[in-house]
Short mmCIF file of C-alpha atoms in Angstrom, two decimals:
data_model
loop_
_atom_site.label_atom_id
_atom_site.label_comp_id
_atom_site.label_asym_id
_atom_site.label_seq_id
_atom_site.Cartn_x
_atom_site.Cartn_y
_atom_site.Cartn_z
CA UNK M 14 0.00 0.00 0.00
CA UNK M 15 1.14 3.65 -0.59
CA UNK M 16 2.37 5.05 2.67
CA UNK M 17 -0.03 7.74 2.09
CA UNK M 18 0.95 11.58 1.66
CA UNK M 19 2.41 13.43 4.72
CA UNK M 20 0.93 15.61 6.74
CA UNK M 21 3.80 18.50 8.58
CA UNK M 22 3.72 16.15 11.66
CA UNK M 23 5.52 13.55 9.53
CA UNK M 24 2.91 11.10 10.28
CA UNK M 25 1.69 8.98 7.29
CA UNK M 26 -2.03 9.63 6.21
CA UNK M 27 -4.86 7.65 4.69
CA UNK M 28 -7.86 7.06 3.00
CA UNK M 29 -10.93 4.35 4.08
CA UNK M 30 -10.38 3.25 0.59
CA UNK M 31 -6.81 2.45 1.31
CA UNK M 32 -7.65 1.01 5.07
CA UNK M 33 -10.30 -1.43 3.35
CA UNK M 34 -7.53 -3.48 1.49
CA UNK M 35 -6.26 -4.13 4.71
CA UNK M 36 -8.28 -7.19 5.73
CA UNK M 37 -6.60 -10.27 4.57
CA UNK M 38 -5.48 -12.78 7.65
CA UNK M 39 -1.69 -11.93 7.11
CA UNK M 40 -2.40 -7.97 6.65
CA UNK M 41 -4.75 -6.47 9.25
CA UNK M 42 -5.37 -2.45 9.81
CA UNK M 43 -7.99 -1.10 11.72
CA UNK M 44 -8.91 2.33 12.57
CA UNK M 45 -9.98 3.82 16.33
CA UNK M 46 -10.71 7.43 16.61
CA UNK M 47 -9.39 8.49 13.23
CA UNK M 48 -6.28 6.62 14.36
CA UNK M 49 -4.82 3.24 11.72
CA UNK M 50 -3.22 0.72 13.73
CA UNK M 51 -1.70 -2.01 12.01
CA UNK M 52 -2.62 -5.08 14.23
CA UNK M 53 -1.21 -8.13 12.01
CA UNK M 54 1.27 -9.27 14.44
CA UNK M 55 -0.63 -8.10 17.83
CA UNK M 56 -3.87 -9.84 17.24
CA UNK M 57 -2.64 -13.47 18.05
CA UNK M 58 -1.87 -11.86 21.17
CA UNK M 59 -4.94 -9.75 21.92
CA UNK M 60 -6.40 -11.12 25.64
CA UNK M 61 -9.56 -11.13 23.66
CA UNK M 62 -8.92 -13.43 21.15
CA UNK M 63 -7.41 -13.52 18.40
CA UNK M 64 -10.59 -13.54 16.21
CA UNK M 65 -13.13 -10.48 17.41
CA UNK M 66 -10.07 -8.25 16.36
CA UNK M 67 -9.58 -9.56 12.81
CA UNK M 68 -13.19 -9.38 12.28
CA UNK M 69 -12.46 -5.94 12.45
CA UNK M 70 -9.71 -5.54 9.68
CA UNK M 71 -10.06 -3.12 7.59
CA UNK M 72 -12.47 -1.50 8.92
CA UNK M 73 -13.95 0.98 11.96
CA UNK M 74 -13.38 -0.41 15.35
CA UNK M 75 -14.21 2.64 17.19
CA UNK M 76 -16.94 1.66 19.08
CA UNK M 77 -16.41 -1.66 19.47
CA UNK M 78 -13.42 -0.74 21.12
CA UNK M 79 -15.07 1.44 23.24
CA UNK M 80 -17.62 -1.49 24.18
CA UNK M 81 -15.60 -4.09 25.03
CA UNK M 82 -12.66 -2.50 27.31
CA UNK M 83 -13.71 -1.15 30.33
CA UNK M 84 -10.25 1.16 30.87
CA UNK M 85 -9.37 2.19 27.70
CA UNK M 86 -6.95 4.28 28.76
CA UNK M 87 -4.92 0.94 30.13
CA UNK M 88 -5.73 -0.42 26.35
CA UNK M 89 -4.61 2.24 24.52
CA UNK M 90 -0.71 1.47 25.67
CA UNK M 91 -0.55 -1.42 23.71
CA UNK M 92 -1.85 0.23 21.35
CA UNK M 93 0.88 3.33 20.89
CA UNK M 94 3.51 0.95 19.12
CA UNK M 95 0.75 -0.24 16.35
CA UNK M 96 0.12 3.30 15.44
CA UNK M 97 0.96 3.48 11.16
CA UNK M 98 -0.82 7.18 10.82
CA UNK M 99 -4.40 8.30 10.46
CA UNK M 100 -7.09 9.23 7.98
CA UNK M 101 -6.81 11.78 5.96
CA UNK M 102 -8.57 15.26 6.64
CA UNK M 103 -11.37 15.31 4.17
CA UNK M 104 -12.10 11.45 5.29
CA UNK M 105 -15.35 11.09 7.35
CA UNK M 106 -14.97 9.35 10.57
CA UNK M 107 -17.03 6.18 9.77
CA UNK M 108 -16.57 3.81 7.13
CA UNK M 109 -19.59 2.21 4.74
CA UNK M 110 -21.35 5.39 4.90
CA UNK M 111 -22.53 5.28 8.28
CA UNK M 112 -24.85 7.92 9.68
CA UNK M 113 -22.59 10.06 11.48
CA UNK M 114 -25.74 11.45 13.83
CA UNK M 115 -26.85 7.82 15.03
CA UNK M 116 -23.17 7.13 15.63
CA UNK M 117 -22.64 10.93 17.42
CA UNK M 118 -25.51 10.36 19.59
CA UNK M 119 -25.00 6.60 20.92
CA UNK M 120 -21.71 8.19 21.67
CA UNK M 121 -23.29 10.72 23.50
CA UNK M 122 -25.68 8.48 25.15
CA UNK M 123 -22.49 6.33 26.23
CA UNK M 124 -21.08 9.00 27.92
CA UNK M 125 -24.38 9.88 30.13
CA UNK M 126 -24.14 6.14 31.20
CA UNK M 127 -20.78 6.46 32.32
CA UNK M 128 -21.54 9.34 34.09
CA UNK M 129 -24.57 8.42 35.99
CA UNK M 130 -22.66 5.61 37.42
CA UNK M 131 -24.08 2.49 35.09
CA UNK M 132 -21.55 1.02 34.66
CA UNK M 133 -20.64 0.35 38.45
CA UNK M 134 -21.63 -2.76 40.05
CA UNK M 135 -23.48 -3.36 43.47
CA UNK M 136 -20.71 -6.15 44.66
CA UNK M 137 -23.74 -7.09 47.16
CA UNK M 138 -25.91 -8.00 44.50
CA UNK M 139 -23.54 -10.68 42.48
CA UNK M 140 -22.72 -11.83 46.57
CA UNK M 141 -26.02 -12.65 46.65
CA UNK M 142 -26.28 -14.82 43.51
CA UNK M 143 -23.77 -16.52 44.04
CA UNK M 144 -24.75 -16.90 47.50
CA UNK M 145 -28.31 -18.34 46.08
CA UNK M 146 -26.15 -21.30 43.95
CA UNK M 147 -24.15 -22.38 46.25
CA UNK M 148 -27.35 -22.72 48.84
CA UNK M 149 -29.26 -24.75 46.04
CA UNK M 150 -25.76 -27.23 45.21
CA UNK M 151 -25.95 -26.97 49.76
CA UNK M 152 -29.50 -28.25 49.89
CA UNK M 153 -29.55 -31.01 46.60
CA UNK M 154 -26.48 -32.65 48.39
CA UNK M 155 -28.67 -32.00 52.09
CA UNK M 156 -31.85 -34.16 50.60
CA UNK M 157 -30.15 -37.11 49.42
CA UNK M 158 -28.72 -36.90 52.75
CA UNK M 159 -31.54 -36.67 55.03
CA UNK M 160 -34.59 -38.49 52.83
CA UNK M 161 -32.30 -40.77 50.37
CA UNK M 162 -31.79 -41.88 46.96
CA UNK M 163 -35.53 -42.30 46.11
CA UNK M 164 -36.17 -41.89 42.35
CA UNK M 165 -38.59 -38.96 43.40
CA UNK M 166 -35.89 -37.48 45.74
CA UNK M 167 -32.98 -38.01 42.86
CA UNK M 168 -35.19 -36.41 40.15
CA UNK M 169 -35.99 -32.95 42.80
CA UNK M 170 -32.05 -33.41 43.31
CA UNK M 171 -31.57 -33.01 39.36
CA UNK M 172 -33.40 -30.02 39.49
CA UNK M 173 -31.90 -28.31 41.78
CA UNK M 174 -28.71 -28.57 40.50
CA UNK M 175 -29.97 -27.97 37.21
CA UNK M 176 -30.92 -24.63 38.27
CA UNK M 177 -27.65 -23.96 40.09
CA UNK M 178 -26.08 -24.75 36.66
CA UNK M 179 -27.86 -22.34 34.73
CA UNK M 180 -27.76 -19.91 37.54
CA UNK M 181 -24.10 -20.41 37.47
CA UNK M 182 -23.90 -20.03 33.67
CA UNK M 183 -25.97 -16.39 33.74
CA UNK M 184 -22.97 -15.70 36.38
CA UNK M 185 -20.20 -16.59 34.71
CA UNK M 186 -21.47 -14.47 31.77
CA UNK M 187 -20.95 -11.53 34.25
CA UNK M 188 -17.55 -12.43 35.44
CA UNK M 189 -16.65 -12.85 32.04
CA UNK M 190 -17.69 -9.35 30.54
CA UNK M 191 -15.98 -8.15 33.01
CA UNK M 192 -18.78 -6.17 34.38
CA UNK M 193 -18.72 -7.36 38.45
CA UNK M 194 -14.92 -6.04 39.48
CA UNK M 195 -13.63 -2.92 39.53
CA UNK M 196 -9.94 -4.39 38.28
CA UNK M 197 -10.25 -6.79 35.46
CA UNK M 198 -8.05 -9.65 36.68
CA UNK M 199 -10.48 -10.06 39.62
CA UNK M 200 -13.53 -10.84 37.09
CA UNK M 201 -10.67 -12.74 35.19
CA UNK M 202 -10.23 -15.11 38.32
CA UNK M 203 -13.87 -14.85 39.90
CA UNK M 204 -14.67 -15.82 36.08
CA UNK M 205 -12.47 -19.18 36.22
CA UNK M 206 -13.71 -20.00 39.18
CA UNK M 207 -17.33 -20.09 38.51
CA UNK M 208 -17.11 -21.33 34.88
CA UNK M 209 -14.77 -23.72 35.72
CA UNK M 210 -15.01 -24.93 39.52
CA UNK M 211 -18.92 -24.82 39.12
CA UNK M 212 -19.48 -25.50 35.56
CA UNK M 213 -16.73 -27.33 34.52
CA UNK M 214 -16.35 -25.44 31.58
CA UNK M 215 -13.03 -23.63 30.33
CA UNK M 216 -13.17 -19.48 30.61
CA UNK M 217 -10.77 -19.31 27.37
CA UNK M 218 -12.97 -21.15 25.17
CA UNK M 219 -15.94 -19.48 26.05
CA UNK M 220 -14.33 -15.57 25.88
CA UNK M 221 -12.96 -16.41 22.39
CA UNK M 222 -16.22 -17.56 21.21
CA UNK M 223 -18.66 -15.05 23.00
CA UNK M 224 -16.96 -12.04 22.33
CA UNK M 225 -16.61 -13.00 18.65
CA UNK M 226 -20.61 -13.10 18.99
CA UNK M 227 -20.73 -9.51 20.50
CA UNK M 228 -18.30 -7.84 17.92
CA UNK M 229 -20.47 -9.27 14.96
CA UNK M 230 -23.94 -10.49 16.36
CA UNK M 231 -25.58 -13.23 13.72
CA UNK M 232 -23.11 -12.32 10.93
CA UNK M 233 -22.29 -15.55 9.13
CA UNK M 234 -18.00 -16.69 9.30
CA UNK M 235 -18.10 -14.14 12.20
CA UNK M 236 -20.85 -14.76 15.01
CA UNK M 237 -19.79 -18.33 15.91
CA UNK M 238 -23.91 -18.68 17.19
CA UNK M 239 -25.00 -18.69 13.84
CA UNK M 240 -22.69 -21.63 12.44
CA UNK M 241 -25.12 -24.01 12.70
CA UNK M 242 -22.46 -26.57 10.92
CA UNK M 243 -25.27 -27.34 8.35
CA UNK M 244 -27.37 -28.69 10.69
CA UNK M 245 -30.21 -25.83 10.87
CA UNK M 246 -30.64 -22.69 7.87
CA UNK M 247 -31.13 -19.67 9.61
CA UNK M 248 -32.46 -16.63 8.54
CA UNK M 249 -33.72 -15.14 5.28
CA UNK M 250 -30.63 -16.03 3.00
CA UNK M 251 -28.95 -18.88 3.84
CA UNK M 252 -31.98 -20.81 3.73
CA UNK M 253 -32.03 -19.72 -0.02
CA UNK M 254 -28.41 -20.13 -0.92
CA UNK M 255 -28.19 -23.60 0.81
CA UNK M 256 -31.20 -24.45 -1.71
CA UNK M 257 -29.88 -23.37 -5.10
CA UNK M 258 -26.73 -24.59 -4.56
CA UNK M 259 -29.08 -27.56 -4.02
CA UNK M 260 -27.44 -28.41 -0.63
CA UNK M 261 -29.28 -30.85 1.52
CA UNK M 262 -27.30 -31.84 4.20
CA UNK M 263 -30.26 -32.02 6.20
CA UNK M 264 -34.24 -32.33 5.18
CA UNK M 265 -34.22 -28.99 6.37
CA UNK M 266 -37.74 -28.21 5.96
CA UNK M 267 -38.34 -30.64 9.25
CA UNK M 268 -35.72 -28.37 10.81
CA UNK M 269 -38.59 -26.80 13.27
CA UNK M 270 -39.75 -30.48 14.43
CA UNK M 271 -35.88 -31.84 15.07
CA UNK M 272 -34.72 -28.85 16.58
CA UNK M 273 -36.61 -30.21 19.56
CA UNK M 274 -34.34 -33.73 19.38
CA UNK M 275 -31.18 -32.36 18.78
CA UNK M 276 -30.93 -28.88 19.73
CA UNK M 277 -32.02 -28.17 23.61
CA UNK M 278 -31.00 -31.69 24.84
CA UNK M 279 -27.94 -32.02 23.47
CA UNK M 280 -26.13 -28.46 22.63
CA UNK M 281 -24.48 -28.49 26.49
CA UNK M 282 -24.16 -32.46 27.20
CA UNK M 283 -22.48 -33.29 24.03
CA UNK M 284 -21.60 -30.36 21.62
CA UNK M 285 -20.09 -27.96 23.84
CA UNK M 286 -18.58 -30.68 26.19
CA UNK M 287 -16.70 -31.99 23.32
CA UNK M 288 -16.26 -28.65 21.73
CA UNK M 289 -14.60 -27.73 25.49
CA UNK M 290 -12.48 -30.29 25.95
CA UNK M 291 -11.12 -30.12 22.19
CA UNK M 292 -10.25 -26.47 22.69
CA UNK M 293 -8.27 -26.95 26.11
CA UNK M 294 -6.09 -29.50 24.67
CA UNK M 295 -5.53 -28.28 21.55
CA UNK M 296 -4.55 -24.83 22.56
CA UNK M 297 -2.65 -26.45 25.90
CA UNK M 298 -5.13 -24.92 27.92
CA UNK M 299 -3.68 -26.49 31.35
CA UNK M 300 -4.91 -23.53 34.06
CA UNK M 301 -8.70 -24.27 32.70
CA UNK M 302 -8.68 -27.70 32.63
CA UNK M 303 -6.97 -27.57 36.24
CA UNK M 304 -10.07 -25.60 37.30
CA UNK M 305 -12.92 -28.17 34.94
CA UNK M 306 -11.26 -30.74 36.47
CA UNK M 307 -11.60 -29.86 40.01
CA UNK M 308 -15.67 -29.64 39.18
CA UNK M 309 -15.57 -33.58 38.51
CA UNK M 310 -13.45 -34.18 41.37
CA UNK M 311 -16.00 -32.06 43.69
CA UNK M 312 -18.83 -33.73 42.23
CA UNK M 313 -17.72 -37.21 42.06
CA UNK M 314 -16.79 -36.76 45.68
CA UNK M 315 -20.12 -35.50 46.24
CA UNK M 316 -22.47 -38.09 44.90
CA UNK M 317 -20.06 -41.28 44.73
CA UNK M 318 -21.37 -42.39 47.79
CA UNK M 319 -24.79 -42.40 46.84
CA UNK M 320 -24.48 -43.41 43.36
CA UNK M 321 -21.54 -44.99 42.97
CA UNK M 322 -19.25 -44.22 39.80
CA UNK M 323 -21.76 -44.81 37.03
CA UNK M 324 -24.34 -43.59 38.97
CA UNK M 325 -22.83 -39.60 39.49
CA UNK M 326 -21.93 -39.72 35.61
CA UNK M 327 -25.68 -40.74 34.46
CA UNK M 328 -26.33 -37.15 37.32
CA UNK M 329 -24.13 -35.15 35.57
CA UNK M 330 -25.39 -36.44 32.43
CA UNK M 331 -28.90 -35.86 33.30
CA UNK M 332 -29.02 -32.23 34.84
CA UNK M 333 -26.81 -30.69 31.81
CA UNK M 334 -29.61 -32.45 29.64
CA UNK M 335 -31.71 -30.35 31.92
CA UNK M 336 -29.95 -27.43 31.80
CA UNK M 337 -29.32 -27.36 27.81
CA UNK M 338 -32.70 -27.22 27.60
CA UNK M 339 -33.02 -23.82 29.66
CA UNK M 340 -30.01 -22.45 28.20
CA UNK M 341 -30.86 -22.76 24.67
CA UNK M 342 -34.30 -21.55 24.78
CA UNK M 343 -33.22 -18.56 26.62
CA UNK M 344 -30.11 -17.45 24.37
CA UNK M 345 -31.89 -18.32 20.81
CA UNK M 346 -35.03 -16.05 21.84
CA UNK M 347 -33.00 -13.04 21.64
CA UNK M 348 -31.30 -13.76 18.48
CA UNK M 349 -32.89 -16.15 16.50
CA UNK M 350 -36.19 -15.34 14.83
CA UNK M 351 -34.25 -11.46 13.88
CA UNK M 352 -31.64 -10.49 10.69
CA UNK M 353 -29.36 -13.23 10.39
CA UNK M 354 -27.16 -12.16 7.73
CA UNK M 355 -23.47 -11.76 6.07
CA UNK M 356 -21.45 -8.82 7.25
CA UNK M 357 -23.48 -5.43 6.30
CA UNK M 358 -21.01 -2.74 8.00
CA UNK M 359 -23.63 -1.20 10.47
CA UNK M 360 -22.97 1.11 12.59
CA UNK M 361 -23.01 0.10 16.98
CA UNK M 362 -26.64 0.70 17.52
CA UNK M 363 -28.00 -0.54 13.97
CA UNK M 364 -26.56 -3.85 13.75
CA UNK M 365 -27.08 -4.95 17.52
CA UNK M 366 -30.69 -3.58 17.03
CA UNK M 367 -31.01 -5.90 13.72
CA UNK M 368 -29.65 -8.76 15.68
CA UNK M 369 -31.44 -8.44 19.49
CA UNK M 370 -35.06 -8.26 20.83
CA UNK M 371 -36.26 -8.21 24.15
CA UNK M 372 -38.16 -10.37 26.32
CA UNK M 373 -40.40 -8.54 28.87
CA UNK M 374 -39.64 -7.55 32.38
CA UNK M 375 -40.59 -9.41 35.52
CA UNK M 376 -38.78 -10.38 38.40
CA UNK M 377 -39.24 -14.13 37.39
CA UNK M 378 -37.89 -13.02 33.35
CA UNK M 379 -35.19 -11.23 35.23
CA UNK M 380 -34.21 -14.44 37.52
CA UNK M 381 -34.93 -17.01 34.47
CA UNK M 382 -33.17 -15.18 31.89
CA UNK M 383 -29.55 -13.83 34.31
CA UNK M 384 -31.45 -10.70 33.33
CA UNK M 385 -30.87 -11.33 29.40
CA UNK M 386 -34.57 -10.76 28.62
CA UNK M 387 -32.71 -7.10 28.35
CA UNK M 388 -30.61 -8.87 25.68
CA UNK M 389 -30.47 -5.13 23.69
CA UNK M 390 -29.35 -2.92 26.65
CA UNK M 391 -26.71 -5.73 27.51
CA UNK M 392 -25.35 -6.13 23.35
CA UNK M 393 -25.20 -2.36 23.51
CA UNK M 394 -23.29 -1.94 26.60
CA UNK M 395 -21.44 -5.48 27.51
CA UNK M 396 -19.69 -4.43 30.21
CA UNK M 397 -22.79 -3.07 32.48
CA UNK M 398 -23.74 -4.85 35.43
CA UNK M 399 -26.89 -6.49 34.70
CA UNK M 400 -28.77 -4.47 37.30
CA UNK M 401 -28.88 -1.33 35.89
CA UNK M 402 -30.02 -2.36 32.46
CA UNK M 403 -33.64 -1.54 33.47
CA UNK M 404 -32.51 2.12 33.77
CA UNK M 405 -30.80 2.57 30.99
CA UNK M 406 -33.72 1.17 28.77
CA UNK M 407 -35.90 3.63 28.83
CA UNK M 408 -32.92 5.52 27.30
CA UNK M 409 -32.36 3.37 24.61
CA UNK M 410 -35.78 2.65 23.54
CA UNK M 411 -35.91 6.86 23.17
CA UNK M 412 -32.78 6.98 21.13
CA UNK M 413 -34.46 3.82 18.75
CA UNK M 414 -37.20 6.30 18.28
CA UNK M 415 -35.64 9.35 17.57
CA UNK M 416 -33.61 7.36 14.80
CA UNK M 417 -36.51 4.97 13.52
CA UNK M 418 -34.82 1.98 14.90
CA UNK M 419 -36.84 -1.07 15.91
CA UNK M 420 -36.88 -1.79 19.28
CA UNK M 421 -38.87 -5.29 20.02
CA UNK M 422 -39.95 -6.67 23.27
CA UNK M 423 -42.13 -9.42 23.33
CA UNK M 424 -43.68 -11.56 26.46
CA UNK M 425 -41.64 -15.22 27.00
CA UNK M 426 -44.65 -17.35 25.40
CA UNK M 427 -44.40 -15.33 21.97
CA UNK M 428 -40.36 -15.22 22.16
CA UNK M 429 -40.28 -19.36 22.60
CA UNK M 430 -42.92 -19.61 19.98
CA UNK M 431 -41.26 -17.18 17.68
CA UNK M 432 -38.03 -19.57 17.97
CA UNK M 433 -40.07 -22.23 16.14
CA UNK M 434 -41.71 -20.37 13.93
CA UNK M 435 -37.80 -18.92 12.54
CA UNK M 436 -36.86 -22.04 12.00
CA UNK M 437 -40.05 -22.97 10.02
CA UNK M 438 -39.73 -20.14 8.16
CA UNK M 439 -36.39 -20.85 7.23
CA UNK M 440 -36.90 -24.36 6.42
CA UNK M 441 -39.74 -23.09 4.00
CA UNK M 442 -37.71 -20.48 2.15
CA UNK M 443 -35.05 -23.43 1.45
CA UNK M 444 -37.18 -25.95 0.11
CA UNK M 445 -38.97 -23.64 -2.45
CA UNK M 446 -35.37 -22.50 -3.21
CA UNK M 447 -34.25 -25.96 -3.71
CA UNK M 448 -37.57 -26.89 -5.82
CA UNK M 449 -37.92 -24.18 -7.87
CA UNK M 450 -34.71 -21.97 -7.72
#
């Protein structure tokens, strides 16, 4: 690329047109505040993941940036030595012709969060939760104790740690966005801790992939939610290029009928088990395996002496059956029936908007949900403690006015339902594709 033309600070200057080029895996430039960075060799070594920055080559990471890192100003060290120049003078600020108002005023709506304090957590409040899974592990363990191993007693057992699990998994999610600590390597070890000595379940391999889903909600090759590994077709367009390529890995027009055999029972107990494990070994993952491991140990020692060997591995088996079920019903009714789609270049608000909807409030949504029935005020601002997305809200839902933004919230019934009725959808466009395309 031409170094661009020099401005008197001796600092080379470019053009979006010249940034864009910049994407390929062994050539990556971004641009934050006005600022090109040349990332290439830093992103295998971003604590994020190697992957959310890429997705961002070559193009606006401004408020993404913003987004993810709770102190930027710690950030922005590593970033000094990356610095190639910056755009030139007549270049707008945003790339893809992005409305420079929408962008202006989420910025400005940012800042009054920040402000008011939304961003701070109530360290009583997560005490609590965890408090309330710890009691329910306390009290499954205390009624096999007192009353038995019953097949009544083992099943109210199952679901009590069943709902520690998934209470534990909406927790971890906090820990993880970093939105309980004030310092970020406290959430970084509270994280490991609760994903892996309570879950199991490796704190690497679930950052790398969830963050990638943040960056670029539902965008296929970049949202690793929506690779559905030909199994399902989601959206509006896949459905239709999977059928005139004449691709039928699956009879996907069933999709909606065995979704409900091989999606909520078995996305936790098998896929993401295996997925897990896979990832910790192949990337030598030792400190989270250390920490899954200890979970097995714990529960083994737990429930061997009631159910012998076999016995605690058919329990474990059976509550993350359970729990899959919860889990999966809850994070596919935010996402799901809206845009699924290949990268469009949206601005912040736009594309999390396109990608989100919300399920209404109630204390029981709130509890069921780890408070993701506000699914748009959390994509929006990640790093918010889940308590104060009820305040901001009413803020959002203005701006989505004021810019003619849809902003959906619909009760849990129609949100399940609607889940279903995407995937029917879907499974219709790509059979009349696949007939007649």
């Amino acid at each position: 690329s031409s170094a661009g033309w020099s401005l008197a600070g001796g600092s080379a200057v470019y053009t979006w047109e010249e940034v864009q080029r910049h994407c390929h895996r062994s050539d990556q430039w971004l641009v934050i505040d006005r600022k090109v960075y040349n990332i290439t060799q830093w992103a295998k070594r971003h604590p994020g993941g190697i992957r959310v920055i890429s997705h961002f080559a070559g193009e606006d990471a401004t408020e993404a940036f913003v987004a993810f890192h709770p102190d930027p100003n710690f950030v922005r060290k590593f970033l000094k030595p990356l610095l190639i120049g910056e755009l030139a003078p007549t270049e707008p600020s945003q790339d893809h012709g992005k409305n420079a108002a929408l962008v202006q005023d989420f910025q400005a709506l940012r800042d009054r969060v920040e402000k008011e304090g939304l961003l701070r957590a109530r360290p009583l409040f997560f005490s609590l939760y965890l408090g309330h899974i710890l009691l329910l592990e306390a009290l499954a363990l205390g009624l096999l104790w007192v009353w038995g191993t019953s097949w009544s007693i083992t099943l109210l057992c199952s679901l009590m740690l069943a709902t520690s699990q998934a209470q534990a998994g909406w927790l971890q999610h906090d820990y993880g966005h970093l939105s309980v600590c004030k310092k970020s390597s406290w959430n970084h070890v509270l994280h490991k801790f609760v994903i892996g000595h309570l879950k199991g379940a490796s704190a690497n391999w679930w950052n790398h992939r969830h963050f990638q889903h943040h960056a670029k909600p539902s965008v296929f090759s970049k949202d690793p939610d929506v690779n559905s590994l030909h199994v399902f077709v989601l959206g509006d367009k896949q459905p239709v290029e999977y059928g005139i390529k004449k691709l039928k890995y699956m009879p996907y027009h069933h999709q909606h009928q065995y979704f409900f055999l091989i999606g909520p029972p078995l996305l936790i107990p098998v896929y993401f088990t295996i997925q897990i494990f896979q990832t910790m070994f192949s990337h030598r993952n030792w400190v989270d395996l250390a920490w899954s491991i200890s979970y097995y140990l714990r529960f083994c020692c737990c429930y061997y002496p009631f159910f012998g060997f076999f016995g605690s591995v058919a329990l474990i088996c059976f509550v993350r059956f359970l729990e899959s079920h919860w889990f999966v019903w809850v994070t596919q009714m935010n996402h799901l029936p809206m845009d699924i789609d290949h990268e469009r270049h949206q601005d912040w608000l736009t594309m999390q908007l396109s990608a989100t909807c919300n399920i209404e409030q109630s204390t029981f949504n709130d509890w069921f949900s780890g408070h993701l029935n506000f699914q748009i005020e959390h994509h929006l601002f990640p790093t918010m403690p889940r308590h104060n997305y009820h305040l901001v809200a009413p803020l959002v839902r203005a701006l989505c006015e004021k810019h003619g933004l849809s902003y959906q919230v619909k009760t849990l019934q129609k949100a399940i339902i609607d889940v279903v009725r995407s995937l029917k959808k879907s499974g219709d466009l790509w059979l009349d594709a696949y007939l007649h395309k």
